[in-house]
Short mmCIF file of C-alpha atoms in Angstrom, two decimals:
data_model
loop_
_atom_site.label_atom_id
_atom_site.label_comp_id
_atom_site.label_asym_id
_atom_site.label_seq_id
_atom_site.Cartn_x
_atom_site.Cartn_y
_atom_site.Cartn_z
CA UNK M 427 7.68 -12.77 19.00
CA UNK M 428 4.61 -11.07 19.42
CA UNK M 429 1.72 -11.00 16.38
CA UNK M 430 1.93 -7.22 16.20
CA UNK M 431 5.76 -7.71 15.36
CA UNK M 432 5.29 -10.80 13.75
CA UNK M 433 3.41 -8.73 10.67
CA UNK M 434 5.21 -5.50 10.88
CA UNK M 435 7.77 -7.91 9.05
CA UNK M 436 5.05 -8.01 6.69
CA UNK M 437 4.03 -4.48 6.15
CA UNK M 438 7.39 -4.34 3.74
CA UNK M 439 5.70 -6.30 1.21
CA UNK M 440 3.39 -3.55 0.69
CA UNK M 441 5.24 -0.97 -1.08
CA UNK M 442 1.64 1.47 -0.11
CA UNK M 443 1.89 1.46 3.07
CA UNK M 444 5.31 3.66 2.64
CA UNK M 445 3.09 6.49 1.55
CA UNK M 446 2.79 9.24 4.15
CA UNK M 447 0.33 12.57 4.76
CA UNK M 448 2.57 15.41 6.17
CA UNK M 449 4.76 13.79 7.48
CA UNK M 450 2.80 10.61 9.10
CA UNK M 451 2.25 7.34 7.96
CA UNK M 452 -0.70 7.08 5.86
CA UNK M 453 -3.42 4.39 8.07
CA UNK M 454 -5.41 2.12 5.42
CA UNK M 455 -8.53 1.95 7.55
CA UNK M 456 -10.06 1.57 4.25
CA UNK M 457 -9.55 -2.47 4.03
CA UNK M 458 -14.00 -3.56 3.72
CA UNK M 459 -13.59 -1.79 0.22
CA UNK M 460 -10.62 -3.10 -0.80
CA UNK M 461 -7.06 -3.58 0.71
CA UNK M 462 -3.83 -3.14 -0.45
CA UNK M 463 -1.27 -5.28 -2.87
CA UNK M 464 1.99 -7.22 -2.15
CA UNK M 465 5.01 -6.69 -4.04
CA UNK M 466 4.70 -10.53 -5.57
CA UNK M 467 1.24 -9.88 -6.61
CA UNK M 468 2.78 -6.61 -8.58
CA UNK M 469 5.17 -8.43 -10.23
CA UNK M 470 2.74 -11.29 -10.84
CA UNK M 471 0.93 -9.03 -12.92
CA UNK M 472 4.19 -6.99 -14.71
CA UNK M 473 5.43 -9.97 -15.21
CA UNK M 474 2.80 -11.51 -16.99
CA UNK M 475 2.99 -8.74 -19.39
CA UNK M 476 6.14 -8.85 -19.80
CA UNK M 477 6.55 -12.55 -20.97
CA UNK M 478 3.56 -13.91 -21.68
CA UNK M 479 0.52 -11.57 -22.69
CA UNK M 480 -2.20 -13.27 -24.87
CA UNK M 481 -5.14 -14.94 -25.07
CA UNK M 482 -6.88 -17.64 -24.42
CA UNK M 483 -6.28 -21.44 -25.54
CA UNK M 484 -4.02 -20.98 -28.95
CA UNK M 485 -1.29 -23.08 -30.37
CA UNK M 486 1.58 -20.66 -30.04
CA UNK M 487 4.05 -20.56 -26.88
CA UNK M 488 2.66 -17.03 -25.27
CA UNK M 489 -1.10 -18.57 -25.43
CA UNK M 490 0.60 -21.86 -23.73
CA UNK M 491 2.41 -19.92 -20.97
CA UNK M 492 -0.86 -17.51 -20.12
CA UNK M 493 -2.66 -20.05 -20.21
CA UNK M 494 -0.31 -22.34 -17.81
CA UNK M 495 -0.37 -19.37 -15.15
CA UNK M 496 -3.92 -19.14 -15.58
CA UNK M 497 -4.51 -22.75 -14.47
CA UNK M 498 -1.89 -22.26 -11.44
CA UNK M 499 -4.10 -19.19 -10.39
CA UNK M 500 -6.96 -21.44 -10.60
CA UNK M 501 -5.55 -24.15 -8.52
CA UNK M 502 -4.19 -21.69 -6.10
CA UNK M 503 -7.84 -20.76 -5.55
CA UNK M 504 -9.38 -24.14 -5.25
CA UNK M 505 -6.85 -24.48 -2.12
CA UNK M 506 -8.06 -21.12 -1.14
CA UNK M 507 -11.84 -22.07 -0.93
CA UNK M 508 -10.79 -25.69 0.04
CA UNK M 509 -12.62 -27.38 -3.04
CA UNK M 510 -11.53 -30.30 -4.44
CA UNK M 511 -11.94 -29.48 -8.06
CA UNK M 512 -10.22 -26.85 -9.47
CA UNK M 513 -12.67 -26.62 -12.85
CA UNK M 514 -15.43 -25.70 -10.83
CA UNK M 515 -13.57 -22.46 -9.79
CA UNK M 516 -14.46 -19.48 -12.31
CA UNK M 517 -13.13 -15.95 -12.73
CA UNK M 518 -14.84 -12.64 -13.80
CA UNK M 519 -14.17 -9.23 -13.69
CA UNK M 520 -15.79 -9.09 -9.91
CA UNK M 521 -18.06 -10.67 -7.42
CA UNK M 522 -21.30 -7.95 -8.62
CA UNK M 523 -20.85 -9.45 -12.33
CA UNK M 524 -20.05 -13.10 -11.51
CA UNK M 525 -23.45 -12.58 -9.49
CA UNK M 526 -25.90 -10.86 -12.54
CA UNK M 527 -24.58 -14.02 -14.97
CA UNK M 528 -25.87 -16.73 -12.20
CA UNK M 529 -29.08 -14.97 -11.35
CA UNK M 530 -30.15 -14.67 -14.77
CA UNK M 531 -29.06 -18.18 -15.83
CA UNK M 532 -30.31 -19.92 -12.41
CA UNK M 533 -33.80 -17.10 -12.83
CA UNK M 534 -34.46 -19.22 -16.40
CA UNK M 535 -35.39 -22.38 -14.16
CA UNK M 536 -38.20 -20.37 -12.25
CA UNK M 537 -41.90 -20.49 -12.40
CA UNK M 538 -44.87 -18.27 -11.71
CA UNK M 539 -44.96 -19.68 -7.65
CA UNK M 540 -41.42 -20.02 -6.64
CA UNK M 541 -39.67 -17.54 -4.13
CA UNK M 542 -36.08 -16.46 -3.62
CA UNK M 543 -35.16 -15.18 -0.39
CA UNK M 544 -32.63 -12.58 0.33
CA UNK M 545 -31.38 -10.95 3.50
CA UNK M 546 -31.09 -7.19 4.41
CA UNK M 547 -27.65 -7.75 6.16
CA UNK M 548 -26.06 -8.57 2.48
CA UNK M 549 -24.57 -6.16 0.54
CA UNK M 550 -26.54 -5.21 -2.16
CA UNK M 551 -24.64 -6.71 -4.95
CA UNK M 552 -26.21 -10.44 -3.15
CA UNK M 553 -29.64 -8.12 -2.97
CA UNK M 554 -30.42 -6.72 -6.29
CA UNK M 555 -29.21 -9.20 -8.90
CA UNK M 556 -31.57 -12.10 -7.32
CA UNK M 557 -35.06 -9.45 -7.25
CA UNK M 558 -34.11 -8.59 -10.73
CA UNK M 559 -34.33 -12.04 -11.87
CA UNK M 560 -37.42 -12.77 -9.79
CA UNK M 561 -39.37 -9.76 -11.60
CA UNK M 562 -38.25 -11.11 -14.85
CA UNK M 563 -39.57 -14.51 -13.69
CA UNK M 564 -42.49 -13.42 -11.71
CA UNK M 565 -41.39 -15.02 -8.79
CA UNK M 566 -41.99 -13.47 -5.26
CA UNK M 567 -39.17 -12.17 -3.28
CA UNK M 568 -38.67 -12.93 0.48
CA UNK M 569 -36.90 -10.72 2.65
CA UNK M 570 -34.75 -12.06 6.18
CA UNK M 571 -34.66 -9.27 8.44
CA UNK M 572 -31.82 -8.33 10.70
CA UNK M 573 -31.46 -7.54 14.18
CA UNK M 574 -31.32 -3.89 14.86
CA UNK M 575 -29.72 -3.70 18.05
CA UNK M 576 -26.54 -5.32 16.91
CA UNK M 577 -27.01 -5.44 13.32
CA UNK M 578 -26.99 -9.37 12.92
CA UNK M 579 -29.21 -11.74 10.90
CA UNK M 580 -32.80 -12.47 12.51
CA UNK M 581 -32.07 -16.03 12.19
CA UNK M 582 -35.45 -16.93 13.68
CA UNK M 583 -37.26 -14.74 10.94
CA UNK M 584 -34.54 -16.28 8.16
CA UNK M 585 -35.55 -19.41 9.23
CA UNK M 586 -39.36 -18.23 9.18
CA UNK M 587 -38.90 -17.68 5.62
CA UNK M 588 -37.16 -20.87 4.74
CA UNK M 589 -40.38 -22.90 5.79
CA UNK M 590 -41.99 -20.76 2.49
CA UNK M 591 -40.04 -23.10 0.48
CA UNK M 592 -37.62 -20.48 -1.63
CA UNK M 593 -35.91 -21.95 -4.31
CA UNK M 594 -32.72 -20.53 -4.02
CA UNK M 595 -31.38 -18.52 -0.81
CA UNK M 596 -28.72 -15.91 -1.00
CA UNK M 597 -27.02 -14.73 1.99
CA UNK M 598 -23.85 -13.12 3.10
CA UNK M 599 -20.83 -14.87 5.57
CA UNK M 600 -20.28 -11.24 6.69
CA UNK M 601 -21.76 -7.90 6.30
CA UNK M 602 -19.60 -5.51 4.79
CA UNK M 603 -20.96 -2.55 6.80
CA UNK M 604 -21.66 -3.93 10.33
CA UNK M 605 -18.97 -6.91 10.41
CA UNK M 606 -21.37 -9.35 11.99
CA UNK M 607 -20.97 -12.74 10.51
CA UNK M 608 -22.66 -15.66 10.05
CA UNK M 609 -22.35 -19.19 10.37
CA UNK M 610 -22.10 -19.86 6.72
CA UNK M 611 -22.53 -23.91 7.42
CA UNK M 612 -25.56 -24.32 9.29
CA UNK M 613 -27.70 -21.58 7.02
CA UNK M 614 -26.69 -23.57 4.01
CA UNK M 615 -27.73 -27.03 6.15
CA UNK M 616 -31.14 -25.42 6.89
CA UNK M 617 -31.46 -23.62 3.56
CA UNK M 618 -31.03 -27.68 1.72
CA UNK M 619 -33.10 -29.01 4.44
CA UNK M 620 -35.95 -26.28 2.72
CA UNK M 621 -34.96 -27.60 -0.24
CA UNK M 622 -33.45 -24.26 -1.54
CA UNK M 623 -29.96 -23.70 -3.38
CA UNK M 624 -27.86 -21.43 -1.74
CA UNK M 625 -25.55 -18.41 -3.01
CA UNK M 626 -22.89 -17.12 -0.65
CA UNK M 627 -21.40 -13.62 -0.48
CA UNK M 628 -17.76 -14.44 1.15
CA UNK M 629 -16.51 -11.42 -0.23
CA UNK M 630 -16.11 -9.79 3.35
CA UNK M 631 -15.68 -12.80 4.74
CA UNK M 632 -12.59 -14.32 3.13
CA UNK M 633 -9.93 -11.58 4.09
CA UNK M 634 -10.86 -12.53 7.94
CA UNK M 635 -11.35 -16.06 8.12
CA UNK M 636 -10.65 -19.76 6.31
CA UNK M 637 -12.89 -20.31 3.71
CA UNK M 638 -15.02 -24.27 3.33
CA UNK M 639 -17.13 -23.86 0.13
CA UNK M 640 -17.17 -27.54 -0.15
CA UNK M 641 -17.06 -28.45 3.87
CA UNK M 642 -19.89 -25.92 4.13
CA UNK M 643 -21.88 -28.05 1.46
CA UNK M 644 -22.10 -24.24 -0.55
CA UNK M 645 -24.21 -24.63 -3.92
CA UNK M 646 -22.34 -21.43 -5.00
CA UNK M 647 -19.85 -18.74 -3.02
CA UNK M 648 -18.47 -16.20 -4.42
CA UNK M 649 -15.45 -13.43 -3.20
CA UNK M 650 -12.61 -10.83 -4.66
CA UNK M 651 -9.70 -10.57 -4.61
CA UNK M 652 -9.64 -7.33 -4.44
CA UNK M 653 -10.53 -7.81 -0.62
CA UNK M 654 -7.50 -10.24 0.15
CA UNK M 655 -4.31 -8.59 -1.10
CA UNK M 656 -4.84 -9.00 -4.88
CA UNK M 657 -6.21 -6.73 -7.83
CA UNK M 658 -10.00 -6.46 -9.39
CA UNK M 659 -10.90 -10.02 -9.76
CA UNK M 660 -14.37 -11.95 -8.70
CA UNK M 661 -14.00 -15.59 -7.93
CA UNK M 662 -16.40 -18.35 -7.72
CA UNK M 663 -17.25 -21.35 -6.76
CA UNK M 664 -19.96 -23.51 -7.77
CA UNK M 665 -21.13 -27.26 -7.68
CA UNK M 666 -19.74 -28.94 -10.23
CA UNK M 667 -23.09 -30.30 -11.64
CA UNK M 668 -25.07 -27.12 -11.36
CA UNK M 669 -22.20 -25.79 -13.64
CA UNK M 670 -22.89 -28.37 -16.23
CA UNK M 671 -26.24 -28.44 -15.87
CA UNK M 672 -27.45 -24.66 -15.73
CA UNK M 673 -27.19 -23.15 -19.17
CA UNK M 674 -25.20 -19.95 -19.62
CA UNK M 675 -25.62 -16.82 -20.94
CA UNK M 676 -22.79 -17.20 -23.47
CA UNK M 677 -21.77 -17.03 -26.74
CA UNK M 678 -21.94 -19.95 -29.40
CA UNK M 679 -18.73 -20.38 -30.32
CA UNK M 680 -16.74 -19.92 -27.00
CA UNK M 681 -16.38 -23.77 -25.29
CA UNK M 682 -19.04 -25.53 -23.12
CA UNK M 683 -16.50 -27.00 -20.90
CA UNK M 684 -15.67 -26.20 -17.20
CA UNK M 685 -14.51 -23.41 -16.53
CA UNK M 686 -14.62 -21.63 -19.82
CA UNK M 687 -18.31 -21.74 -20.38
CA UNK M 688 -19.15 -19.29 -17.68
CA UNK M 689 -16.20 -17.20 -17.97
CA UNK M 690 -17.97 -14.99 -20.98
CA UNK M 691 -15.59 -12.93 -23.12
CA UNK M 692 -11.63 -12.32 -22.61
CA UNK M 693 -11.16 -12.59 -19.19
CA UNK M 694 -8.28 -10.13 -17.20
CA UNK M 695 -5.30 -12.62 -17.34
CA UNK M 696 -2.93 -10.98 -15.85
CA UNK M 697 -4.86 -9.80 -13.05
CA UNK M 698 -5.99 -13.53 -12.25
CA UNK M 699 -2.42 -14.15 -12.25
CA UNK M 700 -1.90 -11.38 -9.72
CA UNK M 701 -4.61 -13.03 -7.74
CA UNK M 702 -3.09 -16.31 -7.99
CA UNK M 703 -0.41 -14.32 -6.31
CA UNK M 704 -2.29 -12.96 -3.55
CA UNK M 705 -3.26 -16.33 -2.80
CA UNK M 706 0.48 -17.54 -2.51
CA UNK M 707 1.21 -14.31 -0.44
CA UNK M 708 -1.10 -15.87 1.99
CA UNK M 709 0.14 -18.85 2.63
CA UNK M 710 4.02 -17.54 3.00
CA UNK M 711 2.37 -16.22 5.83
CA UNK M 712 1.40 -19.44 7.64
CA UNK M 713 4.96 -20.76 6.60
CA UNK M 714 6.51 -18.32 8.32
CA UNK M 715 4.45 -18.57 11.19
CA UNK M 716 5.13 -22.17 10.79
CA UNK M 717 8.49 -21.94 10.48
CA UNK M 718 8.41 -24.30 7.60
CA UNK M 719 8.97 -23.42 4.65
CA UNK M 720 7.47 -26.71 2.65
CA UNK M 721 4.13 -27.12 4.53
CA UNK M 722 1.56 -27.09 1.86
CA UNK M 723 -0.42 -24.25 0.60
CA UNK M 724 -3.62 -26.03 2.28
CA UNK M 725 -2.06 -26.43 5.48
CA UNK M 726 -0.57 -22.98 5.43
CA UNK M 727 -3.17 -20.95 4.60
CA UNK M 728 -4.98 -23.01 7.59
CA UNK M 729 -2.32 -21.66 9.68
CA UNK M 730 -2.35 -17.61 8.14
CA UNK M 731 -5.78 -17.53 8.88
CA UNK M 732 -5.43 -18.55 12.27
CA UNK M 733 -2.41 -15.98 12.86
CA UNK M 734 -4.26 -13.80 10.87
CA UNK M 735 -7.54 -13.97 12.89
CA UNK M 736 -6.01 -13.88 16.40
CA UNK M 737 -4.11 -10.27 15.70
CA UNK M 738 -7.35 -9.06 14.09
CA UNK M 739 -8.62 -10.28 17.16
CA UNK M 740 -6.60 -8.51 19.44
CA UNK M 741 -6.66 -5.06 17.64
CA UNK M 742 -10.63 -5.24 17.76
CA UNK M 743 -10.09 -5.78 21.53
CA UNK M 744 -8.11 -2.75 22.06
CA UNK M 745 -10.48 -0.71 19.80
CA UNK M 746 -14.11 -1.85 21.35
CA UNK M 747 -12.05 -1.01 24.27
CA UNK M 748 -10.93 2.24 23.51
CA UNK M 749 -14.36 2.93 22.13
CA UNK M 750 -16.24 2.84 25.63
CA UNK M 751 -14.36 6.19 26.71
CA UNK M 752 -15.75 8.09 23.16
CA UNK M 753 -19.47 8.24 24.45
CA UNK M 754 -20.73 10.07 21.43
CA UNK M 755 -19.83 7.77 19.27
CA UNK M 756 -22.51 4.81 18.66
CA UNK M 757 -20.93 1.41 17.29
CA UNK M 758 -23.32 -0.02 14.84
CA UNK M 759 -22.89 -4.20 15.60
CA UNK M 760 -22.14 -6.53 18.12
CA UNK M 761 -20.07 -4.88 20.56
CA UNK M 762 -18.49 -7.71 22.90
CA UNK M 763 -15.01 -8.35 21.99
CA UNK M 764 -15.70 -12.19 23.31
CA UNK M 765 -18.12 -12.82 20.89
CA UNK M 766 -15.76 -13.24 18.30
CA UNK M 767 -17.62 -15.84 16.47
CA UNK M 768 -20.05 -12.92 15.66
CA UNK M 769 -18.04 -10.16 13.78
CA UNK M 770 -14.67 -9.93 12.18
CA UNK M 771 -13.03 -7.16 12.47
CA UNK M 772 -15.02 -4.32 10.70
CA UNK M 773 -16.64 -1.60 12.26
CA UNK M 774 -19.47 0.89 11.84
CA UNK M 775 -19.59 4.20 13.67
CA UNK M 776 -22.33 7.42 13.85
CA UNK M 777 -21.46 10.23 16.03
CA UNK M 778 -23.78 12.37 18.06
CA UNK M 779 -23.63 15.39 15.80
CA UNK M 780 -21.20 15.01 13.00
CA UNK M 781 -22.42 13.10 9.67
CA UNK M 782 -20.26 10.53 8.76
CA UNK M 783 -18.87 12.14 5.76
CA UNK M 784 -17.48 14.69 7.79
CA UNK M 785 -15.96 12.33 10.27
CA UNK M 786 -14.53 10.21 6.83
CA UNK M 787 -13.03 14.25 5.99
CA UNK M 788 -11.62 15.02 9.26
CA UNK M 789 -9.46 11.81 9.62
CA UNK M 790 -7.96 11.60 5.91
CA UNK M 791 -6.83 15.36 7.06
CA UNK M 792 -5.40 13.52 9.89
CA UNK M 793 -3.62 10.69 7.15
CA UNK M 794 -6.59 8.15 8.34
CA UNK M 795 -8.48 6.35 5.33
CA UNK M 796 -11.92 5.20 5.99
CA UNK M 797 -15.35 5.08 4.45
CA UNK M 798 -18.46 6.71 4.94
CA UNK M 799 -21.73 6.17 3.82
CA UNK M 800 -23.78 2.77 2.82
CA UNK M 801 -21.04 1.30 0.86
CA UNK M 802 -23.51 -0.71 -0.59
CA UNK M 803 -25.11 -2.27 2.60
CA UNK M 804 -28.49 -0.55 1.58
CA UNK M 805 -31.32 -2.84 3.12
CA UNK M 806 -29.13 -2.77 6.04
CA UNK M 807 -28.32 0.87 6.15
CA UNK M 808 -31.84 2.05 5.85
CA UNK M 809 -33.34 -0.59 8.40
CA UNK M 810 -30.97 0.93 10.80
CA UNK M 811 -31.97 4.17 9.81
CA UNK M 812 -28.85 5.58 8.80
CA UNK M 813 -29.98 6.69 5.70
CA UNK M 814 -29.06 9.00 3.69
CA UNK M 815 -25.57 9.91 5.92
CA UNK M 816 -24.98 5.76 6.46
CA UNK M 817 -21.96 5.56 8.90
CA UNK M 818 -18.36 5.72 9.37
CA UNK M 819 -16.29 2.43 8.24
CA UNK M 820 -13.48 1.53 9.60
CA UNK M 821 -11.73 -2.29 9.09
CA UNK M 822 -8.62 -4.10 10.19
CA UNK M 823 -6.56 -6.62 8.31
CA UNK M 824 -3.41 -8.58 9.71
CA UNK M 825 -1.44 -5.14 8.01
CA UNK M 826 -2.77 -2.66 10.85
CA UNK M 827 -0.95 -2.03 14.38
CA UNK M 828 -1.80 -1.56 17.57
CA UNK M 829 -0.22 1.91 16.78
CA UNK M 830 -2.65 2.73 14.14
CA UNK M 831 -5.28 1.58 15.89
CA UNK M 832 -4.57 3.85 18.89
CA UNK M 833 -3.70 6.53 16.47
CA UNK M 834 -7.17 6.03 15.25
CA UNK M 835 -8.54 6.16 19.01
CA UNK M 836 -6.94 8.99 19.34
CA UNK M 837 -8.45 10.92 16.04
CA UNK M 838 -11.97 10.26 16.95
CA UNK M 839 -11.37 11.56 20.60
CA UNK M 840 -10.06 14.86 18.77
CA UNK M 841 -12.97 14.94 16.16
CA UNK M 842 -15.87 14.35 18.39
CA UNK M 843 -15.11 16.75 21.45
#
């Protein structure tokens, strides 16, 4: 069986994907901003309400059961960011939060002299929180510059920057906008080497490719589920003694243990249940691809992801392809299909004459969703010089076809002539 039919059988799952625009499939090109939910993750969430709906950590058999499927969520997440330790996995409402609590706790520790450095690939939510703190601290902010011509990090210039001696580094595993990736490992070898900390955006990464917060030797990474087949959670991961050790914003009487005392206020239960969920999703995927319906969640979820990456792979071939015959359209990132080791599967398009906003209008009238503008990606969208119109957006997840990429193809041959 080939991938493409191998998840159709999928594409039932998502009861979303039934929804059509006169007549014609819808096409969720829309997947960088968030992708669509399973069926299990639904009734993850339904039935959570259903049975079990209250808070946190009270001596009553509703509390107990939340509380239980909390925990499972929680170990379904340390297999998805391969960390040993589930308690140093912590929810909040979403990566851009999750992000403002650490910079202001881990900003406390600076002094008039230190440096942070940031990158303008990142989306901003990695950008803005750490340059906040650093004003409050007085702390000078270093900036990583990117590669225009295929919108990639300057790794000479990040490394540059490293030899200033930040204290903490914050950088993305792949940019939202462009799709260019990084390798997540060595940056956080270098970054220690500098003696810096290091804060990792997977958010755009983990829908595409395995995540190794502990393997990579990450001080923090954070993602959403949002972006893998769940609902509107942030998830992250940090070093189990920086969690002890850095103090909180928090209030007195809620717990000082791991996880709770950097999970501030009532958390969204049910939807870190429904993440949990997306999590297990995933790895049905690998046992079906497997063929084995007891391989663990660790080893299946190594085996979704590579299933997952080789169709992505495959339908960015046959778009990049597609793309050479469109000459007035300009793709915004590294181009060559080989260099898959360099982008995942996201893709960032200006035409000649038409503003991306227009080009975002004239495909949903065609049943195509897609993005236009910055979404976010600001350092990056104005050192390419694509502000204020930004670009058209377009991502595939193991969901899409070959159909709907041609169908896409053929939309943006229509548009531009």
């Amino acid at each position: 069986m080939d991938r493409d039919t191998f998840f159709a059988a999928f594409r039932g799952q998502f009861p979303s994907l039934s929804k059509t625009v006169e007549g014609k499939p819808a096409v969720y090109l829309d997947g960088p901003a968030g992708t669509q939910v399973s069926q299990g993750v639904i009734d993850a969430i339904a039935s959570y309400y259903q049975e079990c709906n209250a808070n946190h950590a009270g001596h009553f058999a509703t509390s107990r059961e939340s509380d239980a499927r909390v925990d499972a969520a929680r170990e379904a997440f340390a297999d998805f960011l391969n960390v040993p330790d589930p308690e140093t996995v912590v929810f909040g409402a979403n990566m851009t939060t999750l992000t403002f609590a650490f910079s202001r706790a881990i900003g406390r520790t600076w002094k008039r002299g230190d440096k942070v450095l940031v990158t303008r690939l990142d989306h901003d939510a990695n950008v803005r929180p750490w340059v906040l703190a650093a004003n409050d601290a007085g702390v000078e902010v270093l900036w990583a510059d990117l590669r225009v011509e295929d919108a990639t990090l300057d790794e000479e210039d990040f490394r540059q920057k490293l030899a200033m001696g930040p204290r903490l580094v914050a950088f993305t595993g792949a940019s939202n906008a462009s799709g260019s990736r990084n390798d997540v490992a060595a940056l956080c070898r270098a970054a220690h080497q500098a003696g810096a900390l290091t804060y990792v955006d997977a958010v755009h990464l983990a829908p595409h490719d395995r995540l190794h917060a502990f393997k990579w030797d990450c001080d923090f990474l954070v993602c959403s589920a949002y972006k893998f087949f769940g609902p509107h959670v942030g998830v992250l991961y940090g070093r189990r003694e920086l969690l002890e050790t850095l103090e909180p914003y928090k209030l007195d009487p809620a717990p000082n243990s791991l996880p709770d005392r950097w999970m501030t206020g009532t958390q969204n239960f049910a939807a870190i249940v429904g993440a949990g969920a997306s999590v297990d999703y995933l790895a049905s995927i690998g046992r079906a691809a497997a063929g084995d319906s007891t391989l663990s969640r660790i080893d299946a979820l190594d085996r979704t992801f590579q299933e997952t990456r080789a169709h992505e792979q495959a339908l960015a071939k046959r778009f990049l392809q597609g793309l050479t015959e469109l000459p007035a359209y300009r793709l915004w990132g590294v181009a060559e299909d080989e260099a898959w080791t360099k982008r995942v599967a996201t893709f960032a398009l200006t035409h000649a004459r038409k503003p991306s906003r227009e080009l975002a209008a004239e495909l949903d009238r065609r049943g195509i969703f897609a993005w236009h503008g910055n979404y976010y990606a600001l350092e990056l969208s104005k050192r390419l010089g694509r502000e204020p119109q930004g670009m058209l957006r377009v991502g595939f997840v193991h969901y899409t076809t070959n159909e709907e990429v041609d169908r896409l193809l053929a939309a943006l041959h229509e548009i531009g002539r």
